[in-house]
Coordinates of C-alpha atoms (C1' of nucleotides) in Angstrom, one line a residue:
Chain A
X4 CA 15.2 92.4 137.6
X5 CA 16.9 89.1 139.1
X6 CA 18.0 89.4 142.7
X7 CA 21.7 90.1 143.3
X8 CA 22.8 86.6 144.8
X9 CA 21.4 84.3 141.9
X10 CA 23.5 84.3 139.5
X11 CA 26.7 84.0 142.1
X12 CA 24.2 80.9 143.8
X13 CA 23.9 79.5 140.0
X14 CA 27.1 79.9 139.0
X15 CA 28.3 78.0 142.5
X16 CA 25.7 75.3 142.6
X17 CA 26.9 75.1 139.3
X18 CA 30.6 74.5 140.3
X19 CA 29.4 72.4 142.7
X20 CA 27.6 69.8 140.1
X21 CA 30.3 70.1 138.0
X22 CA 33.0 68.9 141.3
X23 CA 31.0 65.8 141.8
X24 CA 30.3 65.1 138.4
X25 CA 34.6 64.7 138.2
X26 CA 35.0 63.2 141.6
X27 CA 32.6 60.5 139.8
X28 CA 34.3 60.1 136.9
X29 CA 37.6 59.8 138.9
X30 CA 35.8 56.4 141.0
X31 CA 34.9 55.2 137.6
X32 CA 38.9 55.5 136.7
X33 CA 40.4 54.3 139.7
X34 CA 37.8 51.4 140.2
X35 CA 36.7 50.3 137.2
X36 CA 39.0 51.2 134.7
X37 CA 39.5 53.8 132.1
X38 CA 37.9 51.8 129.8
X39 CA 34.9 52.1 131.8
X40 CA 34.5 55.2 131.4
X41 CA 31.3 56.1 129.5
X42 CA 28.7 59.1 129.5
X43 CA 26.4 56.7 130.4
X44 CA 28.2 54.7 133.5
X45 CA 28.9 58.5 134.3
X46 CA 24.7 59.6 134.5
X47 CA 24.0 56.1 136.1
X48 CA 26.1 57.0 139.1
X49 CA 25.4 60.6 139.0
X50 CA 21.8 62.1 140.1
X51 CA 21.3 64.5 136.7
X52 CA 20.5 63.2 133.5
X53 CA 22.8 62.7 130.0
X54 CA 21.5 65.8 129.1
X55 CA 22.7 67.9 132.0
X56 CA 26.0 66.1 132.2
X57 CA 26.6 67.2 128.2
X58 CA 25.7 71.0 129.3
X59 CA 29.2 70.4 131.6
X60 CA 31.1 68.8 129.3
X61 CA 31.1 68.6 125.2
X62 CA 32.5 65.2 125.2
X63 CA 34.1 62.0 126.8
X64 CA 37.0 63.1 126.1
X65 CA 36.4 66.7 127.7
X66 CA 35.8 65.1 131.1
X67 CA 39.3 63.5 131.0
X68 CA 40.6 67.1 130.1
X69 CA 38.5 68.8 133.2
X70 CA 40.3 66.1 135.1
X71 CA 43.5 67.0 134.0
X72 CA 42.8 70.5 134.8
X73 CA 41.8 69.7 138.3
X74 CA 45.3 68.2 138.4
X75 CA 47.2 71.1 136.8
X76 CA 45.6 73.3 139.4
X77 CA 46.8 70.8 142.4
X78 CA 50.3 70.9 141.3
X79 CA 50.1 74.5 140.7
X80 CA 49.2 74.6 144.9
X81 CA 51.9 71.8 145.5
X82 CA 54.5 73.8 143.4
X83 CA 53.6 77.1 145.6
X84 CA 53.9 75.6 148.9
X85 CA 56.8 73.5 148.2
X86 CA 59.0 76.5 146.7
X87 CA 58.8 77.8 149.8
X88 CA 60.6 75.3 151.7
X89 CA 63.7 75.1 150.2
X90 CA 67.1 77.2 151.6
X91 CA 68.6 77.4 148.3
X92 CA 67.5 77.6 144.4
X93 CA 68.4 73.9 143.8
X94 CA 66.5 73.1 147.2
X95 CA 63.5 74.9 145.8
X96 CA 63.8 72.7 142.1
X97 CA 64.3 70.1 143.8
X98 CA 61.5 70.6 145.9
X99 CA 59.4 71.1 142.9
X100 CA 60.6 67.7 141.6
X101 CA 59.7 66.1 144.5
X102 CA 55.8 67.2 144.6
X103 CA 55.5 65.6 140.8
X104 CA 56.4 62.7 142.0
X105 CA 54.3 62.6 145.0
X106 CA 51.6 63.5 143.3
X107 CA 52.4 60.7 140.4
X108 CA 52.6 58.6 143.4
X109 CA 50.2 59.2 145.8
X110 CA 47.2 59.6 142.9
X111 CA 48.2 57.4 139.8
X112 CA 44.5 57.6 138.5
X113 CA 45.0 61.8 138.1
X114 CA 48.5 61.7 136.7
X115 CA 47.1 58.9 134.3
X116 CA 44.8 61.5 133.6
X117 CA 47.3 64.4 132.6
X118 CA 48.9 62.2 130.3
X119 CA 45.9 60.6 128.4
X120 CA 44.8 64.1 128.2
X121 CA 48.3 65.0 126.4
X122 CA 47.0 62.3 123.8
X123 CA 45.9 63.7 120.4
X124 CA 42.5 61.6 120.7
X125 CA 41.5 63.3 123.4
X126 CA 43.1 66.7 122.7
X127 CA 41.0 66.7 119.6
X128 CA 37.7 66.2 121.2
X129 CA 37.9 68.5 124.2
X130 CA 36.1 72.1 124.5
X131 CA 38.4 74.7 123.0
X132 CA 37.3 76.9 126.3
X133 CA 39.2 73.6 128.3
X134 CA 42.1 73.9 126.2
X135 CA 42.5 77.1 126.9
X136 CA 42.3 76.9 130.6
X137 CA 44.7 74.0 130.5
X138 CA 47.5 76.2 128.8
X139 CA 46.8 78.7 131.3
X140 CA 47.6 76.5 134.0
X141 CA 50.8 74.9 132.3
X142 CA 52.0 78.3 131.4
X143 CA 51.7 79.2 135.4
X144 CA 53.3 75.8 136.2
X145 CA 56.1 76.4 133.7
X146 CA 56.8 80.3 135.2
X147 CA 57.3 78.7 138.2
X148 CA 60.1 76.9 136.9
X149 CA 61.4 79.4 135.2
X150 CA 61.6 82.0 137.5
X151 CA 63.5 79.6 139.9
X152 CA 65.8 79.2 137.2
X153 CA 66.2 82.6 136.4
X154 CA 66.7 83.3 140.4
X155 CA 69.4 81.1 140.5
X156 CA 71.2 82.5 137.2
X157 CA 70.9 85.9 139.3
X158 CA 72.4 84.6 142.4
X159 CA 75.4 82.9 140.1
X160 CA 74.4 79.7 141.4
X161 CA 73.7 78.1 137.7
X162 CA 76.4 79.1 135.1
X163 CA 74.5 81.4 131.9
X164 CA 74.8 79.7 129.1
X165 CA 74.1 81.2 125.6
X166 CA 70.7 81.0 123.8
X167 CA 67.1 81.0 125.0
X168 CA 68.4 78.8 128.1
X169 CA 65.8 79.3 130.9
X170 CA 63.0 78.2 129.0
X171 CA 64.9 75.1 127.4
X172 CA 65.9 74.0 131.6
X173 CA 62.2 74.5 132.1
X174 CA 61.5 71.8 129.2
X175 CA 64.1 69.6 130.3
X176 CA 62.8 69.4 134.1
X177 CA 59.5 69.0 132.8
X178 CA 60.3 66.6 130.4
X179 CA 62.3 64.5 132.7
X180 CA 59.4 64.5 135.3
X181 CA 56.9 64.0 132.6
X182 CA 58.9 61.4 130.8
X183 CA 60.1 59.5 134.7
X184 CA 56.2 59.5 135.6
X185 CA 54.9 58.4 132.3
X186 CA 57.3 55.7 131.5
X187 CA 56.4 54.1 135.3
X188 CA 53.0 53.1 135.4
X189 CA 52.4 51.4 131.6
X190 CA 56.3 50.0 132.5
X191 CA 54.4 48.2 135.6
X192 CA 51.7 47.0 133.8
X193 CA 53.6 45.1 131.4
X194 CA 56.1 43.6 133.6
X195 CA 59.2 46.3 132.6
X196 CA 61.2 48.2 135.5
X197 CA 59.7 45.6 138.0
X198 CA 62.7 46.5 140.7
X199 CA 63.1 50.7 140.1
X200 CA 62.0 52.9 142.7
X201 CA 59.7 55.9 141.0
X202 CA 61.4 58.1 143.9
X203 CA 64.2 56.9 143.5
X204 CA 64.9 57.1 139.8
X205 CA 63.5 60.7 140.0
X206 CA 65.9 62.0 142.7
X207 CA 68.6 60.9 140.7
X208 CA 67.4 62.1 137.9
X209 CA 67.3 65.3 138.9
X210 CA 70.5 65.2 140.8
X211 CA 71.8 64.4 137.3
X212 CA 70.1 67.2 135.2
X213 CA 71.5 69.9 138.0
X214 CA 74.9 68.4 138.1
X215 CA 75.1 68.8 134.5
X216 CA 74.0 72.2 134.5
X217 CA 76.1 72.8 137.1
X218 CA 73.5 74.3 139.5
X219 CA 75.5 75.0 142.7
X220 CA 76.4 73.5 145.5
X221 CA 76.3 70.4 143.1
X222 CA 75.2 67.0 144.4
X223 CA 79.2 66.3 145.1
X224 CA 78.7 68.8 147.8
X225 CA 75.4 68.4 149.4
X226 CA 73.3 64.9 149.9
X227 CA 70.2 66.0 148.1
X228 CA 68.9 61.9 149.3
X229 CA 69.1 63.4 152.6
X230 CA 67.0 66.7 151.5
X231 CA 64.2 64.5 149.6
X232 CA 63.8 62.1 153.2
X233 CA 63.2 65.8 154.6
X234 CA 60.8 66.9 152.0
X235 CA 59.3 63.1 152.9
X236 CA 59.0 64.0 157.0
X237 CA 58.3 67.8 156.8
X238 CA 56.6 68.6 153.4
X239 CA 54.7 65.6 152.9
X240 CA 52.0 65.9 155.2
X241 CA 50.8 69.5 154.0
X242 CA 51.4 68.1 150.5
X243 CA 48.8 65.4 150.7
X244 CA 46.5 67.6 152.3
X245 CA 46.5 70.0 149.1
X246 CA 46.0 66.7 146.9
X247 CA 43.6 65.3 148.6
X248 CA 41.8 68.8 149.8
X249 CA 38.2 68.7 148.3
X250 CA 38.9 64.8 146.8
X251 CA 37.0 62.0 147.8
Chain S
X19 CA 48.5 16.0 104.6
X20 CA 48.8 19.4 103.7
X21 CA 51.8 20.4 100.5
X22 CA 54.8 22.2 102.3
X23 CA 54.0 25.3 101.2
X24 CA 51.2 26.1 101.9
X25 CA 51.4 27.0 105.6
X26 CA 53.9 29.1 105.1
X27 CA 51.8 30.9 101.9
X28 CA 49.3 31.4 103.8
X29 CA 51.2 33.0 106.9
X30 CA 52.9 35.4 104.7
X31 CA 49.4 36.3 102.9
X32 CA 48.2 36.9 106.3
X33 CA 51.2 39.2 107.6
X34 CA 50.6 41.2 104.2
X35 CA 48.0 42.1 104.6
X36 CA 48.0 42.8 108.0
X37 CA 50.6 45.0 107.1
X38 CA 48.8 46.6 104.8
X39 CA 46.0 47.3 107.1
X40 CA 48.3 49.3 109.7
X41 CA 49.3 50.9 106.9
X42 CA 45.8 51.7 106.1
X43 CA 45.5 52.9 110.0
X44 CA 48.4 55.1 109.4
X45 CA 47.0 56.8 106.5
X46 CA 43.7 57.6 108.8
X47 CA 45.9 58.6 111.8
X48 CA 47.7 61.3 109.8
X49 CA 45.2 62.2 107.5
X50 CA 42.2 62.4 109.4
X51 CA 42.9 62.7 113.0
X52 CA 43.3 60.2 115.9
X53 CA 39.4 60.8 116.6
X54 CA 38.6 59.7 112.8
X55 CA 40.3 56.0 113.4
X56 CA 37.6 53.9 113.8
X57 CA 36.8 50.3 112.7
X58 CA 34.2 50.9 110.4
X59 CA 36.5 53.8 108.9
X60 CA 39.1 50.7 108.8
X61 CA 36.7 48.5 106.8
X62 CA 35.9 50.9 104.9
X63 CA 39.0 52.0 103.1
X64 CA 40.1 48.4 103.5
X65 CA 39.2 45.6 100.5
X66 CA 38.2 42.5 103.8
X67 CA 35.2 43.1 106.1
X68 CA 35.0 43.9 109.3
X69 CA 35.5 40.3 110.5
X70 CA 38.4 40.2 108.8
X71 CA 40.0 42.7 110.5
X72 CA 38.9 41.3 113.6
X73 CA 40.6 38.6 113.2
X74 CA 43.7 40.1 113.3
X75 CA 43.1 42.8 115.4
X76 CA 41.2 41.9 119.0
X77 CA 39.8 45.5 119.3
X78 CA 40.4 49.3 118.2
X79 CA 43.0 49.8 120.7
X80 CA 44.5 46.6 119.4
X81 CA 45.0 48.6 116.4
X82 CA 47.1 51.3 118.1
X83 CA 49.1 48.4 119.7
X84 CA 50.0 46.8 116.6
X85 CA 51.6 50.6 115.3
X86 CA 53.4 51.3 118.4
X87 CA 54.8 47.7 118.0
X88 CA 56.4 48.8 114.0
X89 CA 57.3 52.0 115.6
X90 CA 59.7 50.0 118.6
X91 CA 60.7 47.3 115.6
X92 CA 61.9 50.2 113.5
X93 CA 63.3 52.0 116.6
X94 CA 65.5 49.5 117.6
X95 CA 66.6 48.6 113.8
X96 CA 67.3 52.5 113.9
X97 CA 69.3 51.9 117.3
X98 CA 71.2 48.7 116.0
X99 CA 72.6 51.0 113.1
X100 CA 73.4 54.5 114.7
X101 CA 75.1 52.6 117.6
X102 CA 78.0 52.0 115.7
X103 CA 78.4 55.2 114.2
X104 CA 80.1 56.9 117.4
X105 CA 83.4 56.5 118.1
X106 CA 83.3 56.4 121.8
X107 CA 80.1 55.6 123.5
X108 CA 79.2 58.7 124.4
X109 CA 79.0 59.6 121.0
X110 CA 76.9 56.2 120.6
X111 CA 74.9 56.9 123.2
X112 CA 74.4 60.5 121.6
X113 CA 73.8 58.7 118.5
X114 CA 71.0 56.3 119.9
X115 CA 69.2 59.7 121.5
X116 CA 69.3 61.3 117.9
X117 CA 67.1 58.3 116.3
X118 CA 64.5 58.5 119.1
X119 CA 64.6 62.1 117.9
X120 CA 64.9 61.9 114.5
X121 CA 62.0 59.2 114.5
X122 CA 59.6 61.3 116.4
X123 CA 60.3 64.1 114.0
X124 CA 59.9 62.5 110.9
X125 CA 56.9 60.2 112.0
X126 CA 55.1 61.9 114.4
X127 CA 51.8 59.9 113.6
X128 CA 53.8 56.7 114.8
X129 CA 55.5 58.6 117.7
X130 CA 51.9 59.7 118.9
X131 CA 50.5 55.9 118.1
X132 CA 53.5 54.9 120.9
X133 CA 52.7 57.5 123.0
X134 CA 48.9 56.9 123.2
X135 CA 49.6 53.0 123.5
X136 CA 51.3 53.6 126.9
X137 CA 47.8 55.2 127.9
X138 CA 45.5 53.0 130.2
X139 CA 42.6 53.2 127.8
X140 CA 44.4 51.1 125.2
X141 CA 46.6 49.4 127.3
X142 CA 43.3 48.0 128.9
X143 CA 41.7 47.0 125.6
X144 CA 44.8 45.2 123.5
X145 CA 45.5 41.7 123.0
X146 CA 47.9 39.9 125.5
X147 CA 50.1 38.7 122.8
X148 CA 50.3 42.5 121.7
X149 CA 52.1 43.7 124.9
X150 CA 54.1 40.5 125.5
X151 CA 55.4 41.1 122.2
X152 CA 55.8 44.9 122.9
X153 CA 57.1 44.0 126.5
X154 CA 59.7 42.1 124.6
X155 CA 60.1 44.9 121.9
X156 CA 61.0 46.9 124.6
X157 CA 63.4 45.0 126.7
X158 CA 65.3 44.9 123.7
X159 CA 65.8 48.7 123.7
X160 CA 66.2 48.9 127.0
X161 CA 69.2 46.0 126.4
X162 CA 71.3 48.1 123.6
X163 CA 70.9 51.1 126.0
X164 CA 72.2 49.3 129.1
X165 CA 74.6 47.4 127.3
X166 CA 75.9 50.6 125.9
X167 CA 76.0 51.8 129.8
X168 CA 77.8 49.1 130.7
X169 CA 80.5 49.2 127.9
X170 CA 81.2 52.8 129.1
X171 CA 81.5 51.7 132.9
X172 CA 84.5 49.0 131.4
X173 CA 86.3 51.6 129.6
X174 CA 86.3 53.9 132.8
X175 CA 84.7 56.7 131.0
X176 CA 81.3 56.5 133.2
X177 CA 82.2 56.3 136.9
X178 CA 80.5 53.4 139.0
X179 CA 78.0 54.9 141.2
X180 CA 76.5 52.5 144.0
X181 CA 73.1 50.2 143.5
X182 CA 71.2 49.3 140.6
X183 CA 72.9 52.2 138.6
X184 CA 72.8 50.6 134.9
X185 CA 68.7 49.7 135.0
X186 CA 68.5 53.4 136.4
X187 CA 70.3 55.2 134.1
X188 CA 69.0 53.4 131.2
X189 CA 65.7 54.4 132.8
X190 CA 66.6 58.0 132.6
X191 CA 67.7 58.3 129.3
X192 CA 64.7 57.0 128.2
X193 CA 62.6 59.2 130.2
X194 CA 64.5 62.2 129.0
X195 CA 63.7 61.3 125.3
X196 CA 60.4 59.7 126.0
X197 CA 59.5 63.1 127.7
X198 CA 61.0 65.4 125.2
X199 CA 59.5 64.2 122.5
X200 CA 55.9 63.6 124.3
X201 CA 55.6 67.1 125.6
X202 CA 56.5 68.4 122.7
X203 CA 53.3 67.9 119.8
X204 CA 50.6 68.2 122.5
X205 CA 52.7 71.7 123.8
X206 CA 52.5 72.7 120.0
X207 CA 49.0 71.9 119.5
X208 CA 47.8 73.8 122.9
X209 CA 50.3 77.0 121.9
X210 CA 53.2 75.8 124.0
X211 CA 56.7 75.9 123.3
X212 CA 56.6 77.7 120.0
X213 CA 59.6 79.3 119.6
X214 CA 61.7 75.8 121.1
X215 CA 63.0 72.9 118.8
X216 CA 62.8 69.8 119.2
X217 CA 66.6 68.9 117.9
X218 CA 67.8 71.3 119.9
X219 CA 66.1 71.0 123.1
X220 CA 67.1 66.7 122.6
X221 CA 70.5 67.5 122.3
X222 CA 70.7 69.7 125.2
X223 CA 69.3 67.6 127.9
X224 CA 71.3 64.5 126.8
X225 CA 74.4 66.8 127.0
X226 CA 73.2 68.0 130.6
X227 CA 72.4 64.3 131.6
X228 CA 75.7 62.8 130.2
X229 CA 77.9 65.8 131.8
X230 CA 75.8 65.3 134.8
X231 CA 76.9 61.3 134.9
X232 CA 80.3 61.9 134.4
X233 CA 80.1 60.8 131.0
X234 CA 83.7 61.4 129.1
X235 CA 84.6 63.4 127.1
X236 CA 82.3 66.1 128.7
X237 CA 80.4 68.6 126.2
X238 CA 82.9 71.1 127.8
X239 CA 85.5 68.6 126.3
X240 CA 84.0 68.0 122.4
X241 CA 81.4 69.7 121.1
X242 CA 78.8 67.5 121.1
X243 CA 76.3 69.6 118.6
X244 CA 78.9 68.9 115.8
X245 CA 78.6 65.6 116.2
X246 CA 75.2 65.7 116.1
X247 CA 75.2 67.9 113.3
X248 CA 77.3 64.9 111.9
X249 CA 74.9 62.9 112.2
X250 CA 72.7 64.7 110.7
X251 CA 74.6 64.6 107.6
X252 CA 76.1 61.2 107.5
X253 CA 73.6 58.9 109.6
X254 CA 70.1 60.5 108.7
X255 CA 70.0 59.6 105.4
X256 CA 70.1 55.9 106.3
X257 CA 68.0 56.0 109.2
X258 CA 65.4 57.8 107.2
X259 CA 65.4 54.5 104.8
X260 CA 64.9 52.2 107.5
X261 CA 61.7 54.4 109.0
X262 CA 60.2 54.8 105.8
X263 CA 61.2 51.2 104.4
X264 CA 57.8 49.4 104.0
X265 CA 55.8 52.8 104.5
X266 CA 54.0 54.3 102.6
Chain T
dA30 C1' 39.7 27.1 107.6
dC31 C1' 38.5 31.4 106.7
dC32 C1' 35.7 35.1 105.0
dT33 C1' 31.3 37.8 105.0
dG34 C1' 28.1 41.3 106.4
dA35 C1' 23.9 41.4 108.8
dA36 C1' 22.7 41.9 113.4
dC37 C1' 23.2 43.4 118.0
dA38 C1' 24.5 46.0 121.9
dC39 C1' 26.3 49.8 123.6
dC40 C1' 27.8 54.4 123.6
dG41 C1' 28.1 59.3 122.2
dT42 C1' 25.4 63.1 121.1
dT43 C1' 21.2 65.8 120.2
dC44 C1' 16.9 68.0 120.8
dA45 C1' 11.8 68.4 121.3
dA46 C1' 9.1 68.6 125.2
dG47 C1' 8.6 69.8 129.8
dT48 C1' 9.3 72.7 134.2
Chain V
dA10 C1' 16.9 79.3 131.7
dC11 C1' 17.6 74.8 132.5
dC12 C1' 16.5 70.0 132.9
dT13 C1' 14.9 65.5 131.0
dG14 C1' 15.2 61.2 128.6
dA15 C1' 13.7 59.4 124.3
dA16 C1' 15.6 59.2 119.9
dC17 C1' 19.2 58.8 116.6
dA18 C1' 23.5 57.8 114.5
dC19 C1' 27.5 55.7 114.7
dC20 C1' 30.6 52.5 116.3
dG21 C1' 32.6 48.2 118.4
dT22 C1' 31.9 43.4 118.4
dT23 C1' 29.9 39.0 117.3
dC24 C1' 28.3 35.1 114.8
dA25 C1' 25.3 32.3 111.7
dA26 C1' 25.7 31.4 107.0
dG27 C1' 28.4 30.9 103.2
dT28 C1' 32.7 29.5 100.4

DNA sequence: ACCTGAACACCGTTCAAGT
DNA sequence: ACCTGAACACCGTTCAAGT
């Protein structure tokens, strides 16, 4: 019979190949370019051969996904600790705001990631077994959301409204930060949006979307500007340790 | 010297069939997947040869370029029509967020075409005078939304808010349909929001994002899914011309 | 001046041979 | 059981030759 600790010592050593093979493919990305991206730029920097690198990943296109996952997972861990800090439900959404944006911000390559990942190119040529991880994850980031929501419909702090409306406020927030992320970074490259603020627009944005659902005390009431440069001073630092925990 | 004409001739010939080779592009987008658009595919269900194409075209990605570019012409001919439909510009504004809608609905092979554009991997591979001309494309947009903004500030029905409030709330709205309507096909094709709709979901976060502004009248005001339900019946049928005007 | 398609280089993917 | 890298097929891109 095998002995008890190989497989675990596999299945970790494993793991392991598999973490540098993406923190590889992320120095391609970040230094040379998406377009540089190739299976074969990928086993020229890495120490295994094509062969080995295709018994991780079924495609190009399914190293982008990993990537994305590795993403999904970080926010997931941004999302946790940063609920936490909040004193009300519209502190805590806002606080979940505020970590999308500093990831979006403090790691354009990832977040370039999650999106080209959202692209039907690469959504058609990823591993079904990746696909199905990545749902996973969104669904957990998404029941965060939600159940904020739904805490703050309890504690009549957001007015009910008729219909499936927690999960459509959990597609709005997302979009918006989806959609305020998305639009920045191609906007830069060709010359559009040259004087908005990515933090900026986002706080408002959100300050916006709450007002409008009336999520109490509404932004009339409190300075949320004055919560987000908290988040900034107090948040921050752990934040940025989580995203850049086991990178680089 | 050359005869008159003949420049002219031959500029049209070319823009035909240019035309009818994103056309072509199209057909393999929708019909066989994003993964199945490649150049020999191209040439293949083309009548030129591959040099041909390259002459119009400066790579693959150049490809995707060119489609997002007919899908921003056609969005803003959709916007220069539905923004005089409303009869305040809230309803305008409403109306403008109903094309974006309506045109990633009914073409969502050309919605995912301006989605994948924005991604690096293409962005990095088109032609210059591609994204100047899609840089331009979009400016326009961004111009009928903010002009739209602006009208609304004059009539004292959007109250002035300190800074560079116009760029950013133009900004916004696009973000909020940009987002919307991104999240939504890859969310469908992973298993995600299944039981949301698109049209609905739209209509709700402009509604929270207006209300949220100060837009007047407020949704608690007019009922704002009427209207859009107007438009459904009196401004669809038009915009559906323009979209599929020189398609298919 | 423009079109052609063979030619080339590179890349994605596989698999027989090796350990 | 897993790794290797040669081999293959396909694809993107170019360009000498042709009209």
């Amino acid at each position: 019979m095998t002995q008890p600790d190989n497989p675990s010592l596999r299945t970790r050593q494993r793991q392991q190949r598999e973490a540098q093979l993406l923190q590889l493919a992320r120095h391609i990305l970040q230094h040379e370019g998406f377009a540089a991206l190739s299976m074969d730029r990928l086993t020229a920097l890495s120490d295994v051969s094509k062969g080995t690198i295709y018994n991780h990943f079924c495609s190009k296109e399914d190293v982008l996904t990993a990537l994305s996952i590795s993403s999904l997972q970080r926010l997931n861990l941004l999302f946790q600790r940063a609920v936490q800090h909040g004193t009300h439900s519209r502190e805590c959404a806002l606080a979940l705001h505020y970590c999308y944006c500093l990831f979006g911000e403090s790691e354009p390559a990832l977040f370039l990631c999650l999106f080209s990942a959202a692209t039907p190119a690469v959504l058609e040529k990823a591993s079904p077994e990746r696909l199905a991880l990545r749902l996973q994850l969104e669904q957990q980031l998404l029941a965060q959301c939600e159940q904020l929501i739904q805490q703050a419909c309890l504690h009549l702090v957001l007015p009910p409204a008729a219909g499936t409306l927690v999960s459509h406020y959990a597609y709005l927030n997302w979009a918006l930060a989806f959609g305020s992320n998305a639009l920045f970074a191609p906007g830069q490259h060709l010359g559009l949006f040259r004087q908005i603020s990515l933090s900026d627009v986002c706080l408002q944005g959100v300050n916006l979307l709450f007002d409008g659902m009336g999520w109490q005390p509404l932004s009339t009431q409190q300075d949320y500007q004055q919560y987000w440069r908290q988040l900034d001073l107090q948040l921050k630092p752990g934040l940025l340790e989580i995203i850049h925990k086991e990178l680089s």
